[in-house]
PDB file of C-alpha atoms in Angstrom:
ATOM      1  CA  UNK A   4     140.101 -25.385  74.718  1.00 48.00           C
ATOM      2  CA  UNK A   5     142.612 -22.910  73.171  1.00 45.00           C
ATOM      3  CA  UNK A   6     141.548 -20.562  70.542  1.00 48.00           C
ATOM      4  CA  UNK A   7     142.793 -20.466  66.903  1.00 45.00           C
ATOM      5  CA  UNK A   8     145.830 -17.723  66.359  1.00 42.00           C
ATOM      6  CA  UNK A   9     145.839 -15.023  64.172  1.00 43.00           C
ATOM      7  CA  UNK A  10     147.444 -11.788  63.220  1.00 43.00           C
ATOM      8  CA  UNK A  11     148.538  -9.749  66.485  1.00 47.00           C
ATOM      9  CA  UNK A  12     148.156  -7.006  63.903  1.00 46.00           C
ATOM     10  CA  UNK A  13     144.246  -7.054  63.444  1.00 58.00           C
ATOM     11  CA  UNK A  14     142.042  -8.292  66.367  1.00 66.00           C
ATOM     12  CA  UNK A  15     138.973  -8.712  66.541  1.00 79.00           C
ATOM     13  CA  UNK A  16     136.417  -7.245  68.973  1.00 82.00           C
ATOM     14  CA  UNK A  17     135.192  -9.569  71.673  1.00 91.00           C
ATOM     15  CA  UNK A  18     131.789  -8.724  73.658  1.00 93.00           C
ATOM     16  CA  UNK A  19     131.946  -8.554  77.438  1.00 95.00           C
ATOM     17  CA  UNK A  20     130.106 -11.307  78.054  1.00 95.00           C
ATOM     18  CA  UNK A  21     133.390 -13.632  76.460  1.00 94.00           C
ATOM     19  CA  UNK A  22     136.011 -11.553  76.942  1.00 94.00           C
ATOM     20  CA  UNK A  23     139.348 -13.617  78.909  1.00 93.00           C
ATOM     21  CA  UNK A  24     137.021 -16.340  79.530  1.00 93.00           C
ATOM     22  CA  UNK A  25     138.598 -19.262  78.312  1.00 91.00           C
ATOM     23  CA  UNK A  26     141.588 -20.512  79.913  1.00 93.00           C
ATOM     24  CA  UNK A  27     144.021 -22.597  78.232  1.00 92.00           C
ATOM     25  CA  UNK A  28     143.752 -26.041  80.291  1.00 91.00           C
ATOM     26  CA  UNK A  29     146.695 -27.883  77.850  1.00 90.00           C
ATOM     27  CA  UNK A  30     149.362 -28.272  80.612  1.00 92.00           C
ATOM     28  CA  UNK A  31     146.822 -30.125  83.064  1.00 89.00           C
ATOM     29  CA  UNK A  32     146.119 -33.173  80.289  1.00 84.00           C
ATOM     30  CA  UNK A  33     147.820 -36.841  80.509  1.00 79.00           C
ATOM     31  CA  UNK A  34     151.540 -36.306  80.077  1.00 72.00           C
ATOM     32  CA  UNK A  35     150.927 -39.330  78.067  1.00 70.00           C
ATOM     33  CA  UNK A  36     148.472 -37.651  75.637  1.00 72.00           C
ATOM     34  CA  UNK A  37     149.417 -33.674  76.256  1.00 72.00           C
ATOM     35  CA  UNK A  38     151.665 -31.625  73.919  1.00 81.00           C
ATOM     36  CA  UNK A  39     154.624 -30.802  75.290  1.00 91.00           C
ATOM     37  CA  UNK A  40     155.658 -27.265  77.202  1.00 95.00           C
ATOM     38  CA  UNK A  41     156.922 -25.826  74.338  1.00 95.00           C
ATOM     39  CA  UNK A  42     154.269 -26.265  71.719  1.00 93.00           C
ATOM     40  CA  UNK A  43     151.596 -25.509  74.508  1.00 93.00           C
ATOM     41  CA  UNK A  44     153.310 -22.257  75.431  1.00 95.00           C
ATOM     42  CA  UNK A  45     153.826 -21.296  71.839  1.00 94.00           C
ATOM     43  CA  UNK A  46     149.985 -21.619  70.735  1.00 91.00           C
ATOM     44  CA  UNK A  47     148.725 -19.915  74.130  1.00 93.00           C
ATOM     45  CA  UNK A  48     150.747 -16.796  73.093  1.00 95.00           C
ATOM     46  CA  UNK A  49     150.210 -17.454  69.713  1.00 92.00           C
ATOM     47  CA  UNK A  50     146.178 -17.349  70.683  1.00 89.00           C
ATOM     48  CA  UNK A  51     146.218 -14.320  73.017  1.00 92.00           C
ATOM     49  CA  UNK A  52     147.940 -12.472  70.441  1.00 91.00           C
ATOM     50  CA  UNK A  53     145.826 -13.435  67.530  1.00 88.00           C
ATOM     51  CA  UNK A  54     142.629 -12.390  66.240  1.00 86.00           C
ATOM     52  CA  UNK A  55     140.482 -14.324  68.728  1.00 85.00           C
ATOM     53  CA  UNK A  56     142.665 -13.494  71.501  1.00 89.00           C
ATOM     54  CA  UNK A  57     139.799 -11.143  73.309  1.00 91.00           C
ATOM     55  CA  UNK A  58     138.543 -14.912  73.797  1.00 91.00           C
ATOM     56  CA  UNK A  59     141.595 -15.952  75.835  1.00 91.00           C
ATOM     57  CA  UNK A  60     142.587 -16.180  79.540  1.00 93.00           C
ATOM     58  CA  UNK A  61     144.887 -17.433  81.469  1.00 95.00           C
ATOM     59  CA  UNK A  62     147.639 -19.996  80.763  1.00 96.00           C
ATOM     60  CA  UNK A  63     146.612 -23.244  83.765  1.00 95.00           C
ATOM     61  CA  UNK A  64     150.102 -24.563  85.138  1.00 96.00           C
ATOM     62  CA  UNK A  65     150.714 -27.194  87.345  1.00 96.00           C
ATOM     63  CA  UNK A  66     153.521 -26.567  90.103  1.00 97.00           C
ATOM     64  CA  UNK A  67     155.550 -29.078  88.756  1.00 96.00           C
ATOM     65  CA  UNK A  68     156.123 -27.603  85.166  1.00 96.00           C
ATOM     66  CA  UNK A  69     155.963 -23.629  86.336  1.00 98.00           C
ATOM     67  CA  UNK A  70     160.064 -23.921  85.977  1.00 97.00           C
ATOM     68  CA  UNK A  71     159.424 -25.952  82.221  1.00 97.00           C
ATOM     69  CA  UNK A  72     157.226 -22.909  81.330  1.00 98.00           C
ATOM     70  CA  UNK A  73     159.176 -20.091  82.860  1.00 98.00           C
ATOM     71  CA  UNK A  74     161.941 -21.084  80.651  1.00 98.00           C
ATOM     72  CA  UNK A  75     159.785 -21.484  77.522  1.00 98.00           C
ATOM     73  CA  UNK A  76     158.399 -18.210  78.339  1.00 98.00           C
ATOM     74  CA  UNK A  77     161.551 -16.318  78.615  1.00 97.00           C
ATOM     75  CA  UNK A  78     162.934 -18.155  75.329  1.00 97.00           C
ATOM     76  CA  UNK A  79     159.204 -16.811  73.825  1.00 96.00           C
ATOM     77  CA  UNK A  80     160.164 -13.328  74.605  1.00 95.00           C
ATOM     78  CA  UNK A  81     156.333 -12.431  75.183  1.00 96.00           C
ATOM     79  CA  UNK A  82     154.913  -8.775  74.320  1.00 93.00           C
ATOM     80  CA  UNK A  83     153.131  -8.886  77.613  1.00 96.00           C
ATOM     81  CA  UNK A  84     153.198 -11.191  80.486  1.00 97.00           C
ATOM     82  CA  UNK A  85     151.228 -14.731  80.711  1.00 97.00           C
ATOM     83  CA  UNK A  86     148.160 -14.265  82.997  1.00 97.00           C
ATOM     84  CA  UNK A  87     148.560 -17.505  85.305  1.00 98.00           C
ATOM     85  CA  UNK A  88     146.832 -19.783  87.244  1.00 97.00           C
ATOM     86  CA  UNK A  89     149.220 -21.887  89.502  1.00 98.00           C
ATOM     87  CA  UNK A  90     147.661 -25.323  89.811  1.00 97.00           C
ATOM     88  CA  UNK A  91     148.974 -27.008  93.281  1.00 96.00           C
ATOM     89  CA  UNK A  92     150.042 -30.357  92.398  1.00 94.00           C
ATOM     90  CA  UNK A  93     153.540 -30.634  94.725  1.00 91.00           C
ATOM     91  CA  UNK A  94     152.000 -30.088  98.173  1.00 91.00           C
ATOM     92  CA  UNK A  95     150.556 -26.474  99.253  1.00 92.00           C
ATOM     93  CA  UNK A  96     154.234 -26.116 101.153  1.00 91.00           C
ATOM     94  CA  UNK A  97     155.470 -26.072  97.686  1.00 93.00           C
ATOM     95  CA  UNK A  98     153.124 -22.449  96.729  1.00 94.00           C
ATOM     96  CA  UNK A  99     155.252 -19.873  98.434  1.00 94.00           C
ATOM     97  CA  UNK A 100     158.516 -20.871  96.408  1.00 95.00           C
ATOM     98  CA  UNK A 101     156.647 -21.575  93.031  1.00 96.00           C
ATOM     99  CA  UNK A 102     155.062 -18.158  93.907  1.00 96.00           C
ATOM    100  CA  UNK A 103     158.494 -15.973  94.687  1.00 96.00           C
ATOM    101  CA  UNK A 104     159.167 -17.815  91.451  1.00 97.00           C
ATOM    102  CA  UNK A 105     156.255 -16.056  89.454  1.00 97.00           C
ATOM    103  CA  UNK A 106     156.647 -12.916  91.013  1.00 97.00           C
ATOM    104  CA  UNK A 107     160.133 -12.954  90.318  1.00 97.00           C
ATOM    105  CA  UNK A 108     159.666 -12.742  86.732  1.00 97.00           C
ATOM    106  CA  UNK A 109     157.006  -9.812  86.378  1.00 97.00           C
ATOM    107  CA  UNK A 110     158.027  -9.738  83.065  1.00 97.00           C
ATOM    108  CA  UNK A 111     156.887 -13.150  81.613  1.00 98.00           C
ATOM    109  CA  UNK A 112     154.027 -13.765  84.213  1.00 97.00           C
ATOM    110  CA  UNK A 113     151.390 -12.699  85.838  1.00 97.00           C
ATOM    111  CA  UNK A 114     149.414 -14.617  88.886  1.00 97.00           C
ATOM    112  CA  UNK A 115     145.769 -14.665  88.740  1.00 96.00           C
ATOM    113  CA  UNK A 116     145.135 -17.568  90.613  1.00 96.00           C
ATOM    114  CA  UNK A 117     145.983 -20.826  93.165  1.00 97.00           C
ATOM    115  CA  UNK A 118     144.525 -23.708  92.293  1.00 97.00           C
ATOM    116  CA  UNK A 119     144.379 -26.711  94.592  1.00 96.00           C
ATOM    117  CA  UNK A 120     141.685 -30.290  95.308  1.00 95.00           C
ATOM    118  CA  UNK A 121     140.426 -30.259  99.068  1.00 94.00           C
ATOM    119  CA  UNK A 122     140.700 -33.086 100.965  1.00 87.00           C
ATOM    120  CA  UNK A 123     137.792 -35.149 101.762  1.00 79.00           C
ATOM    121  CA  UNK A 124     137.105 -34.195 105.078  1.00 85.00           C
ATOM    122  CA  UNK A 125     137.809 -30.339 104.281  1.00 91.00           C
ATOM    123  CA  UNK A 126     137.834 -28.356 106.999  1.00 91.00           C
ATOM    124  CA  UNK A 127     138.228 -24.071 108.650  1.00 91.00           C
ATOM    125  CA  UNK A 128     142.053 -24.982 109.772  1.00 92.00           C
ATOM    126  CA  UNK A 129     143.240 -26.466 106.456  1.00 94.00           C
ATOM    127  CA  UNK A 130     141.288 -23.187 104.730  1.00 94.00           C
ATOM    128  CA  UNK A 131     142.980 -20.988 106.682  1.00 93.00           C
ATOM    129  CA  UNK A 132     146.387 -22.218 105.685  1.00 91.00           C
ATOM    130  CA  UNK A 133     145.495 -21.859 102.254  1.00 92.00           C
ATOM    131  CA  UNK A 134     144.783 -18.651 102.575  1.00 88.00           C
ATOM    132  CA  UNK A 135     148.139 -18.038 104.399  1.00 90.00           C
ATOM    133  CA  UNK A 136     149.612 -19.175 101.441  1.00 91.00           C
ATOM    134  CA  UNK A 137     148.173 -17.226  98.841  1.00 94.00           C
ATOM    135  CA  UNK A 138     148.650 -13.156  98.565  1.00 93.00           C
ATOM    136  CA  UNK A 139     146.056 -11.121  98.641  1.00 92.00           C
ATOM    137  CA  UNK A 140     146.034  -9.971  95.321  1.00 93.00           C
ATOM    138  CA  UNK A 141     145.653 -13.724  93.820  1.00 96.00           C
ATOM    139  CA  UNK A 142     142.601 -15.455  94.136  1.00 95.00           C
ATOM    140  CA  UNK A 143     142.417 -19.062  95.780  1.00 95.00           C
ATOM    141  CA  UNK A 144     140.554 -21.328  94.115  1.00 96.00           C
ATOM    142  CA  UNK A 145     139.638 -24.799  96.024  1.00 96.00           C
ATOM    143  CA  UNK A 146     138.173 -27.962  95.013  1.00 96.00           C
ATOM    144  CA  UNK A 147     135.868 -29.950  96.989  1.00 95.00           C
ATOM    145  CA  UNK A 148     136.579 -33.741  96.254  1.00 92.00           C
ATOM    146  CA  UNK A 149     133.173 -34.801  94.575  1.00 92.00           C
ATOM    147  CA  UNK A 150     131.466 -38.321  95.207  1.00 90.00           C
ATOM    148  CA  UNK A 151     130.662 -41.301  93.276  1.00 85.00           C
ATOM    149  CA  UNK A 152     127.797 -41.647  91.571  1.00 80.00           C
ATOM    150  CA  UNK A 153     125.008 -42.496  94.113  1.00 81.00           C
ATOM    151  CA  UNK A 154     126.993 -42.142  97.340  1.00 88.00           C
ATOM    152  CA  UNK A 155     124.103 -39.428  98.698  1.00 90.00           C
ATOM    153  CA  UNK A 156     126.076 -39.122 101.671  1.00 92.00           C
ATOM    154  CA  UNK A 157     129.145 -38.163 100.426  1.00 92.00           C
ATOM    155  CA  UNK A 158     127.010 -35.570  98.121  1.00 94.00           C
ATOM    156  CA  UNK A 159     125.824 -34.006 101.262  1.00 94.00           C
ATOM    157  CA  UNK A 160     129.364 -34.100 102.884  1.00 94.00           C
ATOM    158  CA  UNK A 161     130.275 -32.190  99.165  1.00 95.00           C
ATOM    159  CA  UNK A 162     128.151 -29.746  99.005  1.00 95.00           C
ATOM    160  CA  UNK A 163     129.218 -28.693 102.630  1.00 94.00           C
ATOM    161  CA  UNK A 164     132.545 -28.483 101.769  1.00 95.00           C
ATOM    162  CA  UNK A 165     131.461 -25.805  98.255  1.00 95.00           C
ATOM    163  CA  UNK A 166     129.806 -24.053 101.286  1.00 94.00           C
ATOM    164  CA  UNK A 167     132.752 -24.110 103.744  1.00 94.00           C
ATOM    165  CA  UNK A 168     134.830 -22.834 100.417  1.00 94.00           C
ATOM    166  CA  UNK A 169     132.690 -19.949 100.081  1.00 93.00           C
ATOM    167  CA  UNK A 170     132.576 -18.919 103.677  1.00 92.00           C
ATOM    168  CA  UNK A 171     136.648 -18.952 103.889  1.00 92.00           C
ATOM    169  CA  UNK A 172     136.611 -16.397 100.710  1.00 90.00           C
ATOM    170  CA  UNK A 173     137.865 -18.980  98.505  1.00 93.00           C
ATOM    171  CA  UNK A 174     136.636 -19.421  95.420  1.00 95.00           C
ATOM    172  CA  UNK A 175     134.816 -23.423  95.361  1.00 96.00           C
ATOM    173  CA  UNK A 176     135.448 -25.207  91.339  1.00 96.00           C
ATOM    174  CA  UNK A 177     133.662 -27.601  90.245  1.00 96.00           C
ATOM    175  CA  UNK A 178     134.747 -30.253  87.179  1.00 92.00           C
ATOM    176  CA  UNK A 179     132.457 -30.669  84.666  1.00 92.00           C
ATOM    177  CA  UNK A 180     134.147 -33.207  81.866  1.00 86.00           C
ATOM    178  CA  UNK A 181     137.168 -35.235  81.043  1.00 80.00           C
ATOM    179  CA  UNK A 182     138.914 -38.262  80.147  1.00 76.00           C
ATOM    180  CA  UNK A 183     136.284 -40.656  82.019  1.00 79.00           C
ATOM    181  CA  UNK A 184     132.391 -40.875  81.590  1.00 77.00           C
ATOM    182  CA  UNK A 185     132.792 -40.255  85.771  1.00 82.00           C
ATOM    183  CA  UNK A 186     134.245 -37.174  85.387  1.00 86.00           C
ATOM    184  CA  UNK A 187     130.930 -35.878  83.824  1.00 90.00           C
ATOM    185  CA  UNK A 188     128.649 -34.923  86.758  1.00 93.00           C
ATOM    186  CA  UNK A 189     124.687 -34.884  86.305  1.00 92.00           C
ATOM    187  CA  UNK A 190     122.541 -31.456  85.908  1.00 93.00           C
ATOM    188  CA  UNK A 191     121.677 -32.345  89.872  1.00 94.00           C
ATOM    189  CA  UNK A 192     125.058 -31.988  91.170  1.00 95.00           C
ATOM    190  CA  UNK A 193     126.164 -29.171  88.563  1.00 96.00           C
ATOM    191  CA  UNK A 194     122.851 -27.168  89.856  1.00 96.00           C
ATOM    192  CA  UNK A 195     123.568 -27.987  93.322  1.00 96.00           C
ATOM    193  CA  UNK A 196     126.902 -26.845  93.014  1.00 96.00           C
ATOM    194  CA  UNK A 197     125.774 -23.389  91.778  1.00 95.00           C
ATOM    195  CA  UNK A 198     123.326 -23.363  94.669  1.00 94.00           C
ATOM    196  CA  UNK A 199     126.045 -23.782  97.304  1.00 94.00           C
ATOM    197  CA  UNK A 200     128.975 -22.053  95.981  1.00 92.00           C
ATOM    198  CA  UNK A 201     126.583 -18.901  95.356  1.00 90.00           C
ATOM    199  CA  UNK A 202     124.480 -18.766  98.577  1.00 87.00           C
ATOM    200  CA  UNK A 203     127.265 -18.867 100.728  1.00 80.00           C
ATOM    201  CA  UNK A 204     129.912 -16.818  99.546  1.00 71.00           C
ATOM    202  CA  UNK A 205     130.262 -13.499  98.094  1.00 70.00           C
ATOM    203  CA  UNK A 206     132.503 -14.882  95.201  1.00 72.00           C
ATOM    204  CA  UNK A 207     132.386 -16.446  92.295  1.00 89.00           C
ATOM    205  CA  UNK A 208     132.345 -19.756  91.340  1.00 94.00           C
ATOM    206  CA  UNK A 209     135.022 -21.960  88.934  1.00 94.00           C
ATOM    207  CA  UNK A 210     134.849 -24.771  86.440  1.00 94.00           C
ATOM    208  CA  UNK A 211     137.276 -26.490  84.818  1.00 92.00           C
ATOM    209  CA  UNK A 212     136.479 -29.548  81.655  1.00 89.00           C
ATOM    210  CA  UNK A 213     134.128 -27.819  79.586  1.00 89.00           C
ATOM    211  CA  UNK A 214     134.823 -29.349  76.059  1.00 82.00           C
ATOM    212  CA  UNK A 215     131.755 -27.746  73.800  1.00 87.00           C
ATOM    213  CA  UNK A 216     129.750 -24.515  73.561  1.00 91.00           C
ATOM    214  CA  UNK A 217     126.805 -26.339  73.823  1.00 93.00           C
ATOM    215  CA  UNK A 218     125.480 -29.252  75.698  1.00 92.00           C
ATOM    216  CA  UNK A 219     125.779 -32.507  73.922  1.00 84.00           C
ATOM    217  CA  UNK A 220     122.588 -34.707  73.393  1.00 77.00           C
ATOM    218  CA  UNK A 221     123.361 -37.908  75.893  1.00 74.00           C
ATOM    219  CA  UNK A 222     124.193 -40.926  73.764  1.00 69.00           C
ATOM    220  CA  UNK A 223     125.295 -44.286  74.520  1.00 53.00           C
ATOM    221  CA  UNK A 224     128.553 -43.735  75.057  1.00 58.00           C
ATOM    222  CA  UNK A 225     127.699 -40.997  77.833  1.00 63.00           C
ATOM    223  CA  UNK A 226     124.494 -41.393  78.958  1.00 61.00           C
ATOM    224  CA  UNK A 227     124.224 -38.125  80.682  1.00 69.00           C
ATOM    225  CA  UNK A 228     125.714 -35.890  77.250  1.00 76.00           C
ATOM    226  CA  UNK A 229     128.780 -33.421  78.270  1.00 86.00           C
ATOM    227  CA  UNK A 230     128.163 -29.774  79.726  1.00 92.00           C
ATOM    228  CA  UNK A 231     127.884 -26.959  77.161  1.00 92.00           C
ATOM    229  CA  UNK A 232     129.827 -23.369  77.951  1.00 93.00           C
ATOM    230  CA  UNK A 233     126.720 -21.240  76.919  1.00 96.00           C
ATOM    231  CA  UNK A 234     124.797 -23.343  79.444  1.00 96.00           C
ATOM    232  CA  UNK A 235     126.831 -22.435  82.325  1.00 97.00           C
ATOM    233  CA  UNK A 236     126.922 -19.079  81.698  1.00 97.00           C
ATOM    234  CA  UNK A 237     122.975 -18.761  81.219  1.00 98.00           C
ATOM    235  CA  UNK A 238     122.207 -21.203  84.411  1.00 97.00           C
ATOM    236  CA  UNK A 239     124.609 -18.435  86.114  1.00 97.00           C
ATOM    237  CA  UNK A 240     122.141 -15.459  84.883  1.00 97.00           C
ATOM    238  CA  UNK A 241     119.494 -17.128  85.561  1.00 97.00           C
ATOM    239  CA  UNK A 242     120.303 -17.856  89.358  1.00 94.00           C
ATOM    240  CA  UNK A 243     121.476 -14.813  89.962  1.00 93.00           C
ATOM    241  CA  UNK A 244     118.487 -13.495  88.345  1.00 94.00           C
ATOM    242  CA  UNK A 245     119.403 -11.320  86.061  1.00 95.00           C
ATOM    243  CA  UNK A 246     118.057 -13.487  82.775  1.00 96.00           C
ATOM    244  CA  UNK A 247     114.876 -12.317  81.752  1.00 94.00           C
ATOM    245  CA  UNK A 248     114.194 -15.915  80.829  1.00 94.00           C
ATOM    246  CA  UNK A 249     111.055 -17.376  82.756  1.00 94.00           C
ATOM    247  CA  UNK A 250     112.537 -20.661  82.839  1.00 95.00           C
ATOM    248  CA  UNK A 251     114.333 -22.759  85.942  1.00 95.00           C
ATOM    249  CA  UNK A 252     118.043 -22.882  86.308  1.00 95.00           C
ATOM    250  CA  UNK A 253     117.935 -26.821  85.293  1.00 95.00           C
ATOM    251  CA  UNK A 254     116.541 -26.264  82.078  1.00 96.00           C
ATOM    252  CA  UNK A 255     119.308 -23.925  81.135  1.00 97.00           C
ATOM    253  CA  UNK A 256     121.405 -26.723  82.042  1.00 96.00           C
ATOM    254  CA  UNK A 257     119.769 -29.207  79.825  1.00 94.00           C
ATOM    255  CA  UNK A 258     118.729 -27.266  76.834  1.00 95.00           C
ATOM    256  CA  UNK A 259     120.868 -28.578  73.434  1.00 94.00           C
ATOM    257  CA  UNK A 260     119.104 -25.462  71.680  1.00 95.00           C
ATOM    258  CA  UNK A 261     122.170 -22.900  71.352  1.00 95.00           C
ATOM    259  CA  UNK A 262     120.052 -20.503  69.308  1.00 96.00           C
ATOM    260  CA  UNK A 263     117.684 -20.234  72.076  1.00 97.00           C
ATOM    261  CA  UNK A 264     120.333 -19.789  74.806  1.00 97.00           C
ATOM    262  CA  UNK A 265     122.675 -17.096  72.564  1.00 97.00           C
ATOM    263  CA  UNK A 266     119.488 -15.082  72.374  1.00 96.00           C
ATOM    264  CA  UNK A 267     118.857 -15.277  75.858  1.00 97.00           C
ATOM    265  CA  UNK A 268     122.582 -14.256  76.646  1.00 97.00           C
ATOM    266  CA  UNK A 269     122.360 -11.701  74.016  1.00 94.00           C
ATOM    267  CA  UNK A 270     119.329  -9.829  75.876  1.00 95.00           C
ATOM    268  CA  UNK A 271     121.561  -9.493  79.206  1.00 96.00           C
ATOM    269  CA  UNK A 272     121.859  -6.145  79.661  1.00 95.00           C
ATOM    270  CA  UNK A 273     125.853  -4.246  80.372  1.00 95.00           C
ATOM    271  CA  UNK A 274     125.237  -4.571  84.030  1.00 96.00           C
ATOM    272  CA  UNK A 275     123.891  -8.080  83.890  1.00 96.00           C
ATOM    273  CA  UNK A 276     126.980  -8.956  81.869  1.00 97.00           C
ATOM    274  CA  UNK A 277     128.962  -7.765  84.181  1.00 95.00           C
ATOM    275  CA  UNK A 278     127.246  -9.359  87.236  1.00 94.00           C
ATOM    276  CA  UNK A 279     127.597 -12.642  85.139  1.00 96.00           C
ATOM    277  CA  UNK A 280     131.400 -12.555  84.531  1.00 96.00           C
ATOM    278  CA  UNK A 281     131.628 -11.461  88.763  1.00 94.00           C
ATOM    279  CA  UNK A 282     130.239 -14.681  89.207  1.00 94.00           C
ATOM    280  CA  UNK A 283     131.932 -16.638  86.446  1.00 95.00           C
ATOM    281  CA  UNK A 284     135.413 -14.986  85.524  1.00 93.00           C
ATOM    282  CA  UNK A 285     136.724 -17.990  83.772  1.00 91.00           C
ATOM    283  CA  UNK A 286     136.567 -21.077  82.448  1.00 91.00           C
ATOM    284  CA  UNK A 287     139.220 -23.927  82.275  1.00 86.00           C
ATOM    285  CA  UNK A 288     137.986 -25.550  78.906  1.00 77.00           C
ATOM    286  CA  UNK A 289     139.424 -28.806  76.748  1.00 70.00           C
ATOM    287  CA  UNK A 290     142.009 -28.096  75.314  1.00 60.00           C
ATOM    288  CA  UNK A 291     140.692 -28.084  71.179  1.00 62.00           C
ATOM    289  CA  UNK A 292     140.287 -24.853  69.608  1.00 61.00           C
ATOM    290  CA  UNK A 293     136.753 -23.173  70.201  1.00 66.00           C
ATOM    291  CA  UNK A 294     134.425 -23.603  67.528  1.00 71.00           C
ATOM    292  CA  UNK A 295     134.808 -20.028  66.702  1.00 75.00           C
ATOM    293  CA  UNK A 296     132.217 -20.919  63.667  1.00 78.00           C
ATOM    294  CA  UNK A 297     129.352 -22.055  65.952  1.00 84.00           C
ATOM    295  CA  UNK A 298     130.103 -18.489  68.158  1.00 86.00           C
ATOM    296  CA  UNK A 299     130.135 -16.293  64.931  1.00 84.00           C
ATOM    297  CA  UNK A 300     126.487 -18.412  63.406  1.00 89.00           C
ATOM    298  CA  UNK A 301     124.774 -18.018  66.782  1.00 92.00           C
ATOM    299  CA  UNK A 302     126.040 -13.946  66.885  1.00 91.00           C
ATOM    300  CA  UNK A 303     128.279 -14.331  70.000  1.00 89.00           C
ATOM    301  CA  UNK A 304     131.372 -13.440  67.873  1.00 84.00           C
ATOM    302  CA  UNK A 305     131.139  -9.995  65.366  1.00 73.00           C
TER     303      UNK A 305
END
């Protein structure tokens, strides 16, 4: 979810709670259905530059096309260099030289991040060698693999896993939409989630496939509705109890009412805020432009 572009010349302001946290999620789409490097590239700086670029984060890359989009980038001539997050798709042996890569050219990019899915059976040894991997000054970010729908087993064998994340000083994701009704996990698992990545680490937590501001009403075609931005970030507040709202975590989750959950993120005070975005620096969203209309009519946007 990339944000509309705009004059570089005349930003506009962006409130703490939203600032750089939407990340631009194009690259990581169905080569079959995805735009290619170039036009990707060209709207991300085209966004971050714009009027609504307060809104935008980093540019996600897969491994694979980091050399597509170096080149794109140094054709782009940026004013500033692309903040990054290297997504691990080649094999973790791959990271070091996609990272001399990055670091190589200071000028076009930035690394923020190292993205990669856990295996199944996730364990201290292959955490460790993440972590050898990745510099200390970029933050990995590991997926637990999660289950099918109904295997409670594998569930508990997940959740242990966002744990074991946490305790290594990675940073546990969870995916919360795409292509396939599967790829949508229930409130249970999305609470759970929060639960595990929170109590055992002293991190933050990611998620990637967030394709509305609010959440969707379920209908037939998805039974279980698609997860809403604003409801993350309030479910965050509220677990980390900073929300003054008297209501559980799952019913921040649930709620379709974005009136009622921009007023609740409006009362966070500057230190709650800030507590919030520790928790939750970013968000890997669809890639469609925010509905910067629905942010301006519930008073998120000035």
């Amino acid at each position: 979810m990339t944000v509309p572009s705009g004059s570089s010349a005349d930003p506009w302001p962006i409130r703490p709670l939203l600032a750089a946290l939407v990340d631009d999620t194009s690259l990581l789409q169905p080569r079959t259905v995805a735009p290619g490097v170039d036009a990707v590239v060209s709207r991300y700086l085209a966004a971050r530059d714009g009027h609504y670029g307060g809104l935008v984060g980093r540019l996600v890359c897969p491994a694979s096309q980091l050399p597509a989009v170096v080149t794109e980038l140094a054709r782009s001539a940026p004013s500033r260099p692309a903040e990054l997050a290297l997504v691990v798709d080649t094999g973790l042996g791959a990271v070091p030289k996609a990272l001399s890569t990055v670091f190589s050219r200071s000028s076009l990019l930035t690394p923020s991040t190292v993205e990669c899915a856990a295996p199944p059976d996730v364990d201290g040894i292959w955490l460790e060698r993440v972590s050898e991997f990745v510099p200390d000054e970029v933050t990995p970010v590991v997926e637990p693999r999660r289950p099918v729908e109904g295997d409670e087993e594998g569930t508990v064998a997940w959740l242990a896993a966002v744990r074991k994340v946490a305790e290594h000083g990675c940073t546990p994701k969870i995916r919360l939409g795409g292509p396939r009704a599967s790829d949508v996990p229930e409130i249970a698992d999305v609470h759970r989630f929060l639960q595990a990545g929170l109590e055992s680490g002293t991190g933050g937590i990611s998620a990637q496939g967030i394709d509305r501001i609010v959440r969707e009403d379920p209908s037939a075609s998805l039974p279980r509705g698609r997860h809403g931005l604003l409801n993350l970030i309030a479910a965050v507040a509220r677990m980390t109890g900073v929300s003054a709202s008297p209501d559980p975590v799952e019913d921040a989750l649930t709620c379709t009412d974005g009136e009622k959950l921009a007023r609740e993120l409006d009362e966070l005070p500057e230190a709650a805020v800030e507590q919030v975005r520790t928790v939750l620096p970013r968000c890997g969203v669809d890639p469609e432009p925010v509905p910067i209309a629905d942010l301006v009519a519930l008073g998120l946007l000035d």
